Amino acid sequence: MTDKPVHYKCIHLQKAQELINDPSTVIVDIRDKVSFQAGNIPNSINISDENITDFLDSTDRKAPLLIYCYHGINSKNAAEYFANNGFQSVFSLDGGYAEFSQQKP
């Protein structure tokens, strides 16, 4: 039996910065609401079970999609989920918000 193909890319913060700065990129935060409100990547959308259906129904699946979580682990599963739901250019942020929040302004 072969490994299941991966339909997303894991990228480090330096490469992700290009996506973050691109206004066409959809940035998705899958952390809990309290963590999102305490700090997030600018222009990101907090996705949860409560709003995932609306997000899937209203988001352009051709736009680049950058997903992050706390440390870059759960975002891989979320990235695979979005790729399997028709998103064509999906990225998971290595190191997650923890890595992003350590960068110097």
PDB file of C-alpha atoms in Angstrom:
ATOM      1  CA  MET A   1       0.000   0.000   0.000  1.00  0.00           C
ATOM      2  CA  THR A   2       1.346   3.427  -0.906  1.00  0.00           C
ATOM      3  CA  ASP A   3       1.230   6.595   1.156  1.00  0.00           C
ATOM      4  CA  LYS A   4      -1.694   8.907   0.530  1.00  0.00           C
ATOM      5  CA  PRO A   5      -0.601  11.873  -1.629  1.00  0.00           C
ATOM      6  CA  VAL A   6      -0.309  15.239   0.073  1.00  0.00           C
ATOM      7  CA  HIS A   7      -2.255  18.033  -1.621  1.00  0.00           C
ATOM      8  CA  TYR A   8      -0.820  20.960   0.314  1.00  0.00           C
ATOM      9  CA  LYS A   9       2.618  22.387   1.077  1.00  0.00           C
ATOM     10  CA  CYS A  10       4.232  23.089   4.425  1.00  0.00           C
ATOM     11  CA  ILE A  11       6.111  26.374   4.271  1.00  0.00           C
ATOM     12  CA  HIS A  12       8.313  28.246   6.701  1.00  0.00           C
ATOM     13  CA  LEU A  13       7.554  31.770   7.843  1.00  0.00           C
ATOM     14  CA  GLN A  14       9.996  33.472   5.463  1.00  0.00           C
ATOM     15  CA  LYS A  15       8.229  31.972   2.439  1.00  0.00           C
ATOM     16  CA  ALA A  16       4.799  32.442   4.027  1.00  0.00           C
ATOM     17  CA  GLN A  17       5.508  36.174   4.405  1.00  0.00           C
ATOM     18  CA  GLU A  18       5.044  36.517   0.639  1.00  0.00           C
ATOM     19  CA  LEU A  19       1.569  34.979   0.946  1.00  0.00           C
ATOM     20  CA  ILE A  20       0.734  37.069   4.029  1.00  0.00           C
ATOM     21  CA  ASN A  21       1.619  40.234   2.107  1.00  0.00           C
ATOM     22  CA  ASP A  22      -0.430  39.178  -0.954  1.00  0.00           C
ATOM     23  CA  PRO A  23      -3.974  40.591  -0.661  1.00  0.00           C
ATOM     24  CA  SER A  24      -5.383  37.692  -2.705  1.00  0.00           C
ATOM     25  CA  THR A  25      -4.292  35.148  -0.070  1.00  0.00           C
ATOM     26  CA  VAL A  26      -6.960  33.827   2.290  1.00  0.00           C
ATOM     27  CA  ILE A  27      -5.369  33.378   5.727  1.00  0.00           C
ATOM     28  CA  VAL A  28      -7.096  30.931   8.064  1.00  0.00           C
ATOM     29  CA  ASP A  29      -6.504  30.648  11.808  1.00  0.00           C
ATOM     30  CA  ILE A  30      -7.828  27.358  13.238  1.00  0.00           C
ATOM     31  CA  ARG A  31      -7.005  28.147  16.887  1.00  0.00           C
ATOM     32  CA  ASP A  32      -9.733  28.758  19.446  1.00  0.00           C
ATOM     33  CA  LYS A  33     -11.536  32.116  19.481  1.00  0.00           C
ATOM     34  CA  VAL A  34      -9.842  33.382  22.668  1.00  0.00           C
ATOM     35  CA  SER A  35      -6.363  32.726  21.246  1.00  0.00           C
ATOM     36  CA  PHE A  36      -7.347  34.376  17.964  1.00  0.00           C
ATOM     37  CA  GLN A  37      -8.626  37.465  19.777  1.00  0.00           C
ATOM     38  CA  ALA A  38      -5.425  37.644  21.851  1.00  0.00           C
ATOM     39  CA  GLY A  39      -3.309  37.849  18.694  1.00  0.00           C
ATOM     40  CA  ASN A  40      -3.362  36.734  15.079  1.00  0.00           C
ATOM     41  CA  ILE A  41      -1.778  37.191  11.687  1.00  0.00           C
ATOM     42  CA  PRO A  42      -3.257  40.372  10.152  1.00  0.00           C
ATOM     43  CA  ASN A  43      -6.262  39.813   7.874  1.00  0.00           C
ATOM     44  CA  SER A  44      -6.719  36.211   9.013  1.00  0.00           C
ATOM     45  CA  ILE A  45     -10.098  34.565   9.492  1.00  0.00           C
ATOM     46  CA  ASN A  46     -10.808  32.446  12.552  1.00  0.00           C
ATOM     47  CA  ILE A  47     -12.413  29.198  11.370  1.00  0.00           C
ATOM     48  CA  SER A  48     -14.232  26.808  13.684  1.00  0.00           C
ATOM     49  CA  ASP A  49     -16.960  24.187  13.467  1.00  0.00           C
ATOM     50  CA  GLU A  50     -19.442  27.066  13.821  1.00  0.00           C
ATOM     51  CA  ASN A  51     -18.477  28.860  10.597  1.00  0.00           C
ATOM     52  CA  ILE A  52     -16.701  26.258   8.433  1.00  0.00           C
ATOM     53  CA  THR A  53     -19.738  25.666   6.202  1.00  0.00           C
ATOM     54  CA  ASP A  54     -20.133  29.387   5.451  1.00  0.00           C
ATOM     55  CA  PHE A  55     -16.411  29.630   4.756  1.00  0.00           C
ATOM     56  CA  LEU A  56     -16.515  26.695   2.325  1.00  0.00           C
ATOM     57  CA  ASP A  57     -19.574  28.138   0.578  1.00  0.00           C
ATOM     58  CA  SER A  58     -18.199  31.669   0.196  1.00  0.00           C
ATOM     59  CA  THR A  59     -14.451  31.330  -0.418  1.00  0.00           C
ATOM     60  CA  ASP A  60     -12.768  31.280  -3.822  1.00  0.00           C
ATOM     61  CA  ARG A  61     -11.096  27.876  -4.085  1.00  0.00           C
ATOM     62  CA  LYS A  62      -8.573  29.257  -6.591  1.00  0.00           C
ATOM     63  CA  ALA A  63      -7.186  31.848  -4.157  1.00  0.00           C
ATOM     64  CA  PRO A  64      -4.057  30.873  -2.213  1.00  0.00           C
ATOM     65  CA  LEU A  65      -5.020  29.512   1.218  1.00  0.00           C
ATOM     66  CA  LEU A  66      -2.583  29.807   4.152  1.00  0.00           C
ATOM     67  CA  ILE A  67      -3.567  27.896   7.282  1.00  0.00           C
ATOM     68  CA  TYR A  68      -2.022  28.193  10.723  1.00  0.00           C
ATOM     69  CA  CYS A  69      -2.608  26.886  14.228  1.00  0.00           C
ATOM     70  CA  TYR A  70      -0.581  27.119  17.437  1.00  0.00           C
ATOM     71  CA  HIS A  71       2.606  25.298  16.386  1.00  0.00           C
ATOM     72  CA  GLY A  72       2.037  24.083  12.818  1.00  0.00           C
ATOM     73  CA  ILE A  73       0.818  20.577  13.631  1.00  0.00           C
ATOM     74  CA  ASN A  74      -2.991  20.686  13.442  1.00  0.00           C
ATOM     75  CA  SER A  75      -2.835  23.022  10.461  1.00  0.00           C
ATOM     76  CA  LYS A  76      -1.508  20.106   8.368  1.00  0.00           C
ATOM     77  CA  ASN A  77      -4.746  18.171   8.895  1.00  0.00           C
ATOM     78  CA  ALA A  78      -6.763  21.303   8.164  1.00  0.00           C
ATOM     79  CA  ALA A  79      -4.724  21.943   5.008  1.00  0.00           C
ATOM     80  CA  GLU A  80      -5.422  18.409   3.797  1.00  0.00           C
ATOM     81  CA  TYR A  81      -9.128  18.921   4.567  1.00  0.00           C
ATOM     82  CA  PHE A  82      -9.295  22.138   2.508  1.00  0.00           C
ATOM     83  CA  ALA A  83      -7.305  20.588  -0.346  1.00  0.00           C
ATOM     84  CA  ASN A  84      -9.741  17.661  -0.378  1.00  0.00           C
ATOM     85  CA  ASN A  85     -12.591  20.189  -0.549  1.00  0.00           C
ATOM     86  CA  GLY A  86     -11.360  21.701  -3.800  1.00  0.00           C
ATOM     87  CA  PHE A  87      -8.926  24.417  -2.721  1.00  0.00           C
ATOM     88  CA  GLN A  88      -6.168  24.442  -5.310  1.00  0.00           C
ATOM     89  CA  SER A  89      -3.266  26.202  -3.593  1.00  0.00           C
ATOM     90  CA  VAL A  90      -3.099  25.271   0.107  1.00  0.00           C
ATOM     91  CA  PHE A  91      -0.251  25.961   2.532  1.00  0.00           C
ATOM     92  CA  SER A  92       0.340  25.050   6.178  1.00  0.00           C
ATOM     93  CA  LEU A  93       2.551  27.414   8.195  1.00  0.00           C
ATOM     94  CA  ASP A  94       5.436  25.563   9.853  1.00  0.00           C
ATOM     95  CA  GLY A  95       5.721  26.677  13.462  1.00  0.00           C
ATOM     96  CA  GLY A  96       2.223  28.200  13.416  1.00  0.00           C
ATOM     97  CA  TYR A  97       1.331  31.372  15.261  1.00  0.00           C
ATOM     98  CA  ALA A  98       4.063  30.703  17.830  1.00  0.00           C
ATOM     99  CA  GLU A  99       6.659  31.126  15.070  1.00  0.00           C
ATOM    100  CA  PHE A 100       4.903  34.167  13.574  1.00  0.00           C
ATOM    101  CA  SER A 101       4.650  35.925  16.937  1.00  0.00           C
ATOM    102  CA  GLN A 102       8.426  35.567  17.491  1.00  0.00           C
ATOM    103  CA  GLN A 103       9.363  37.577  14.412  1.00  0.00           C
ATOM    104  CA  LYS A 104      10.815  41.018  14.934  1.00  0.00           C
ATOM    105  CA  PRO A 105       8.796  43.909  13.479  1.00  0.00           C
TER     106      PRO A 105
END
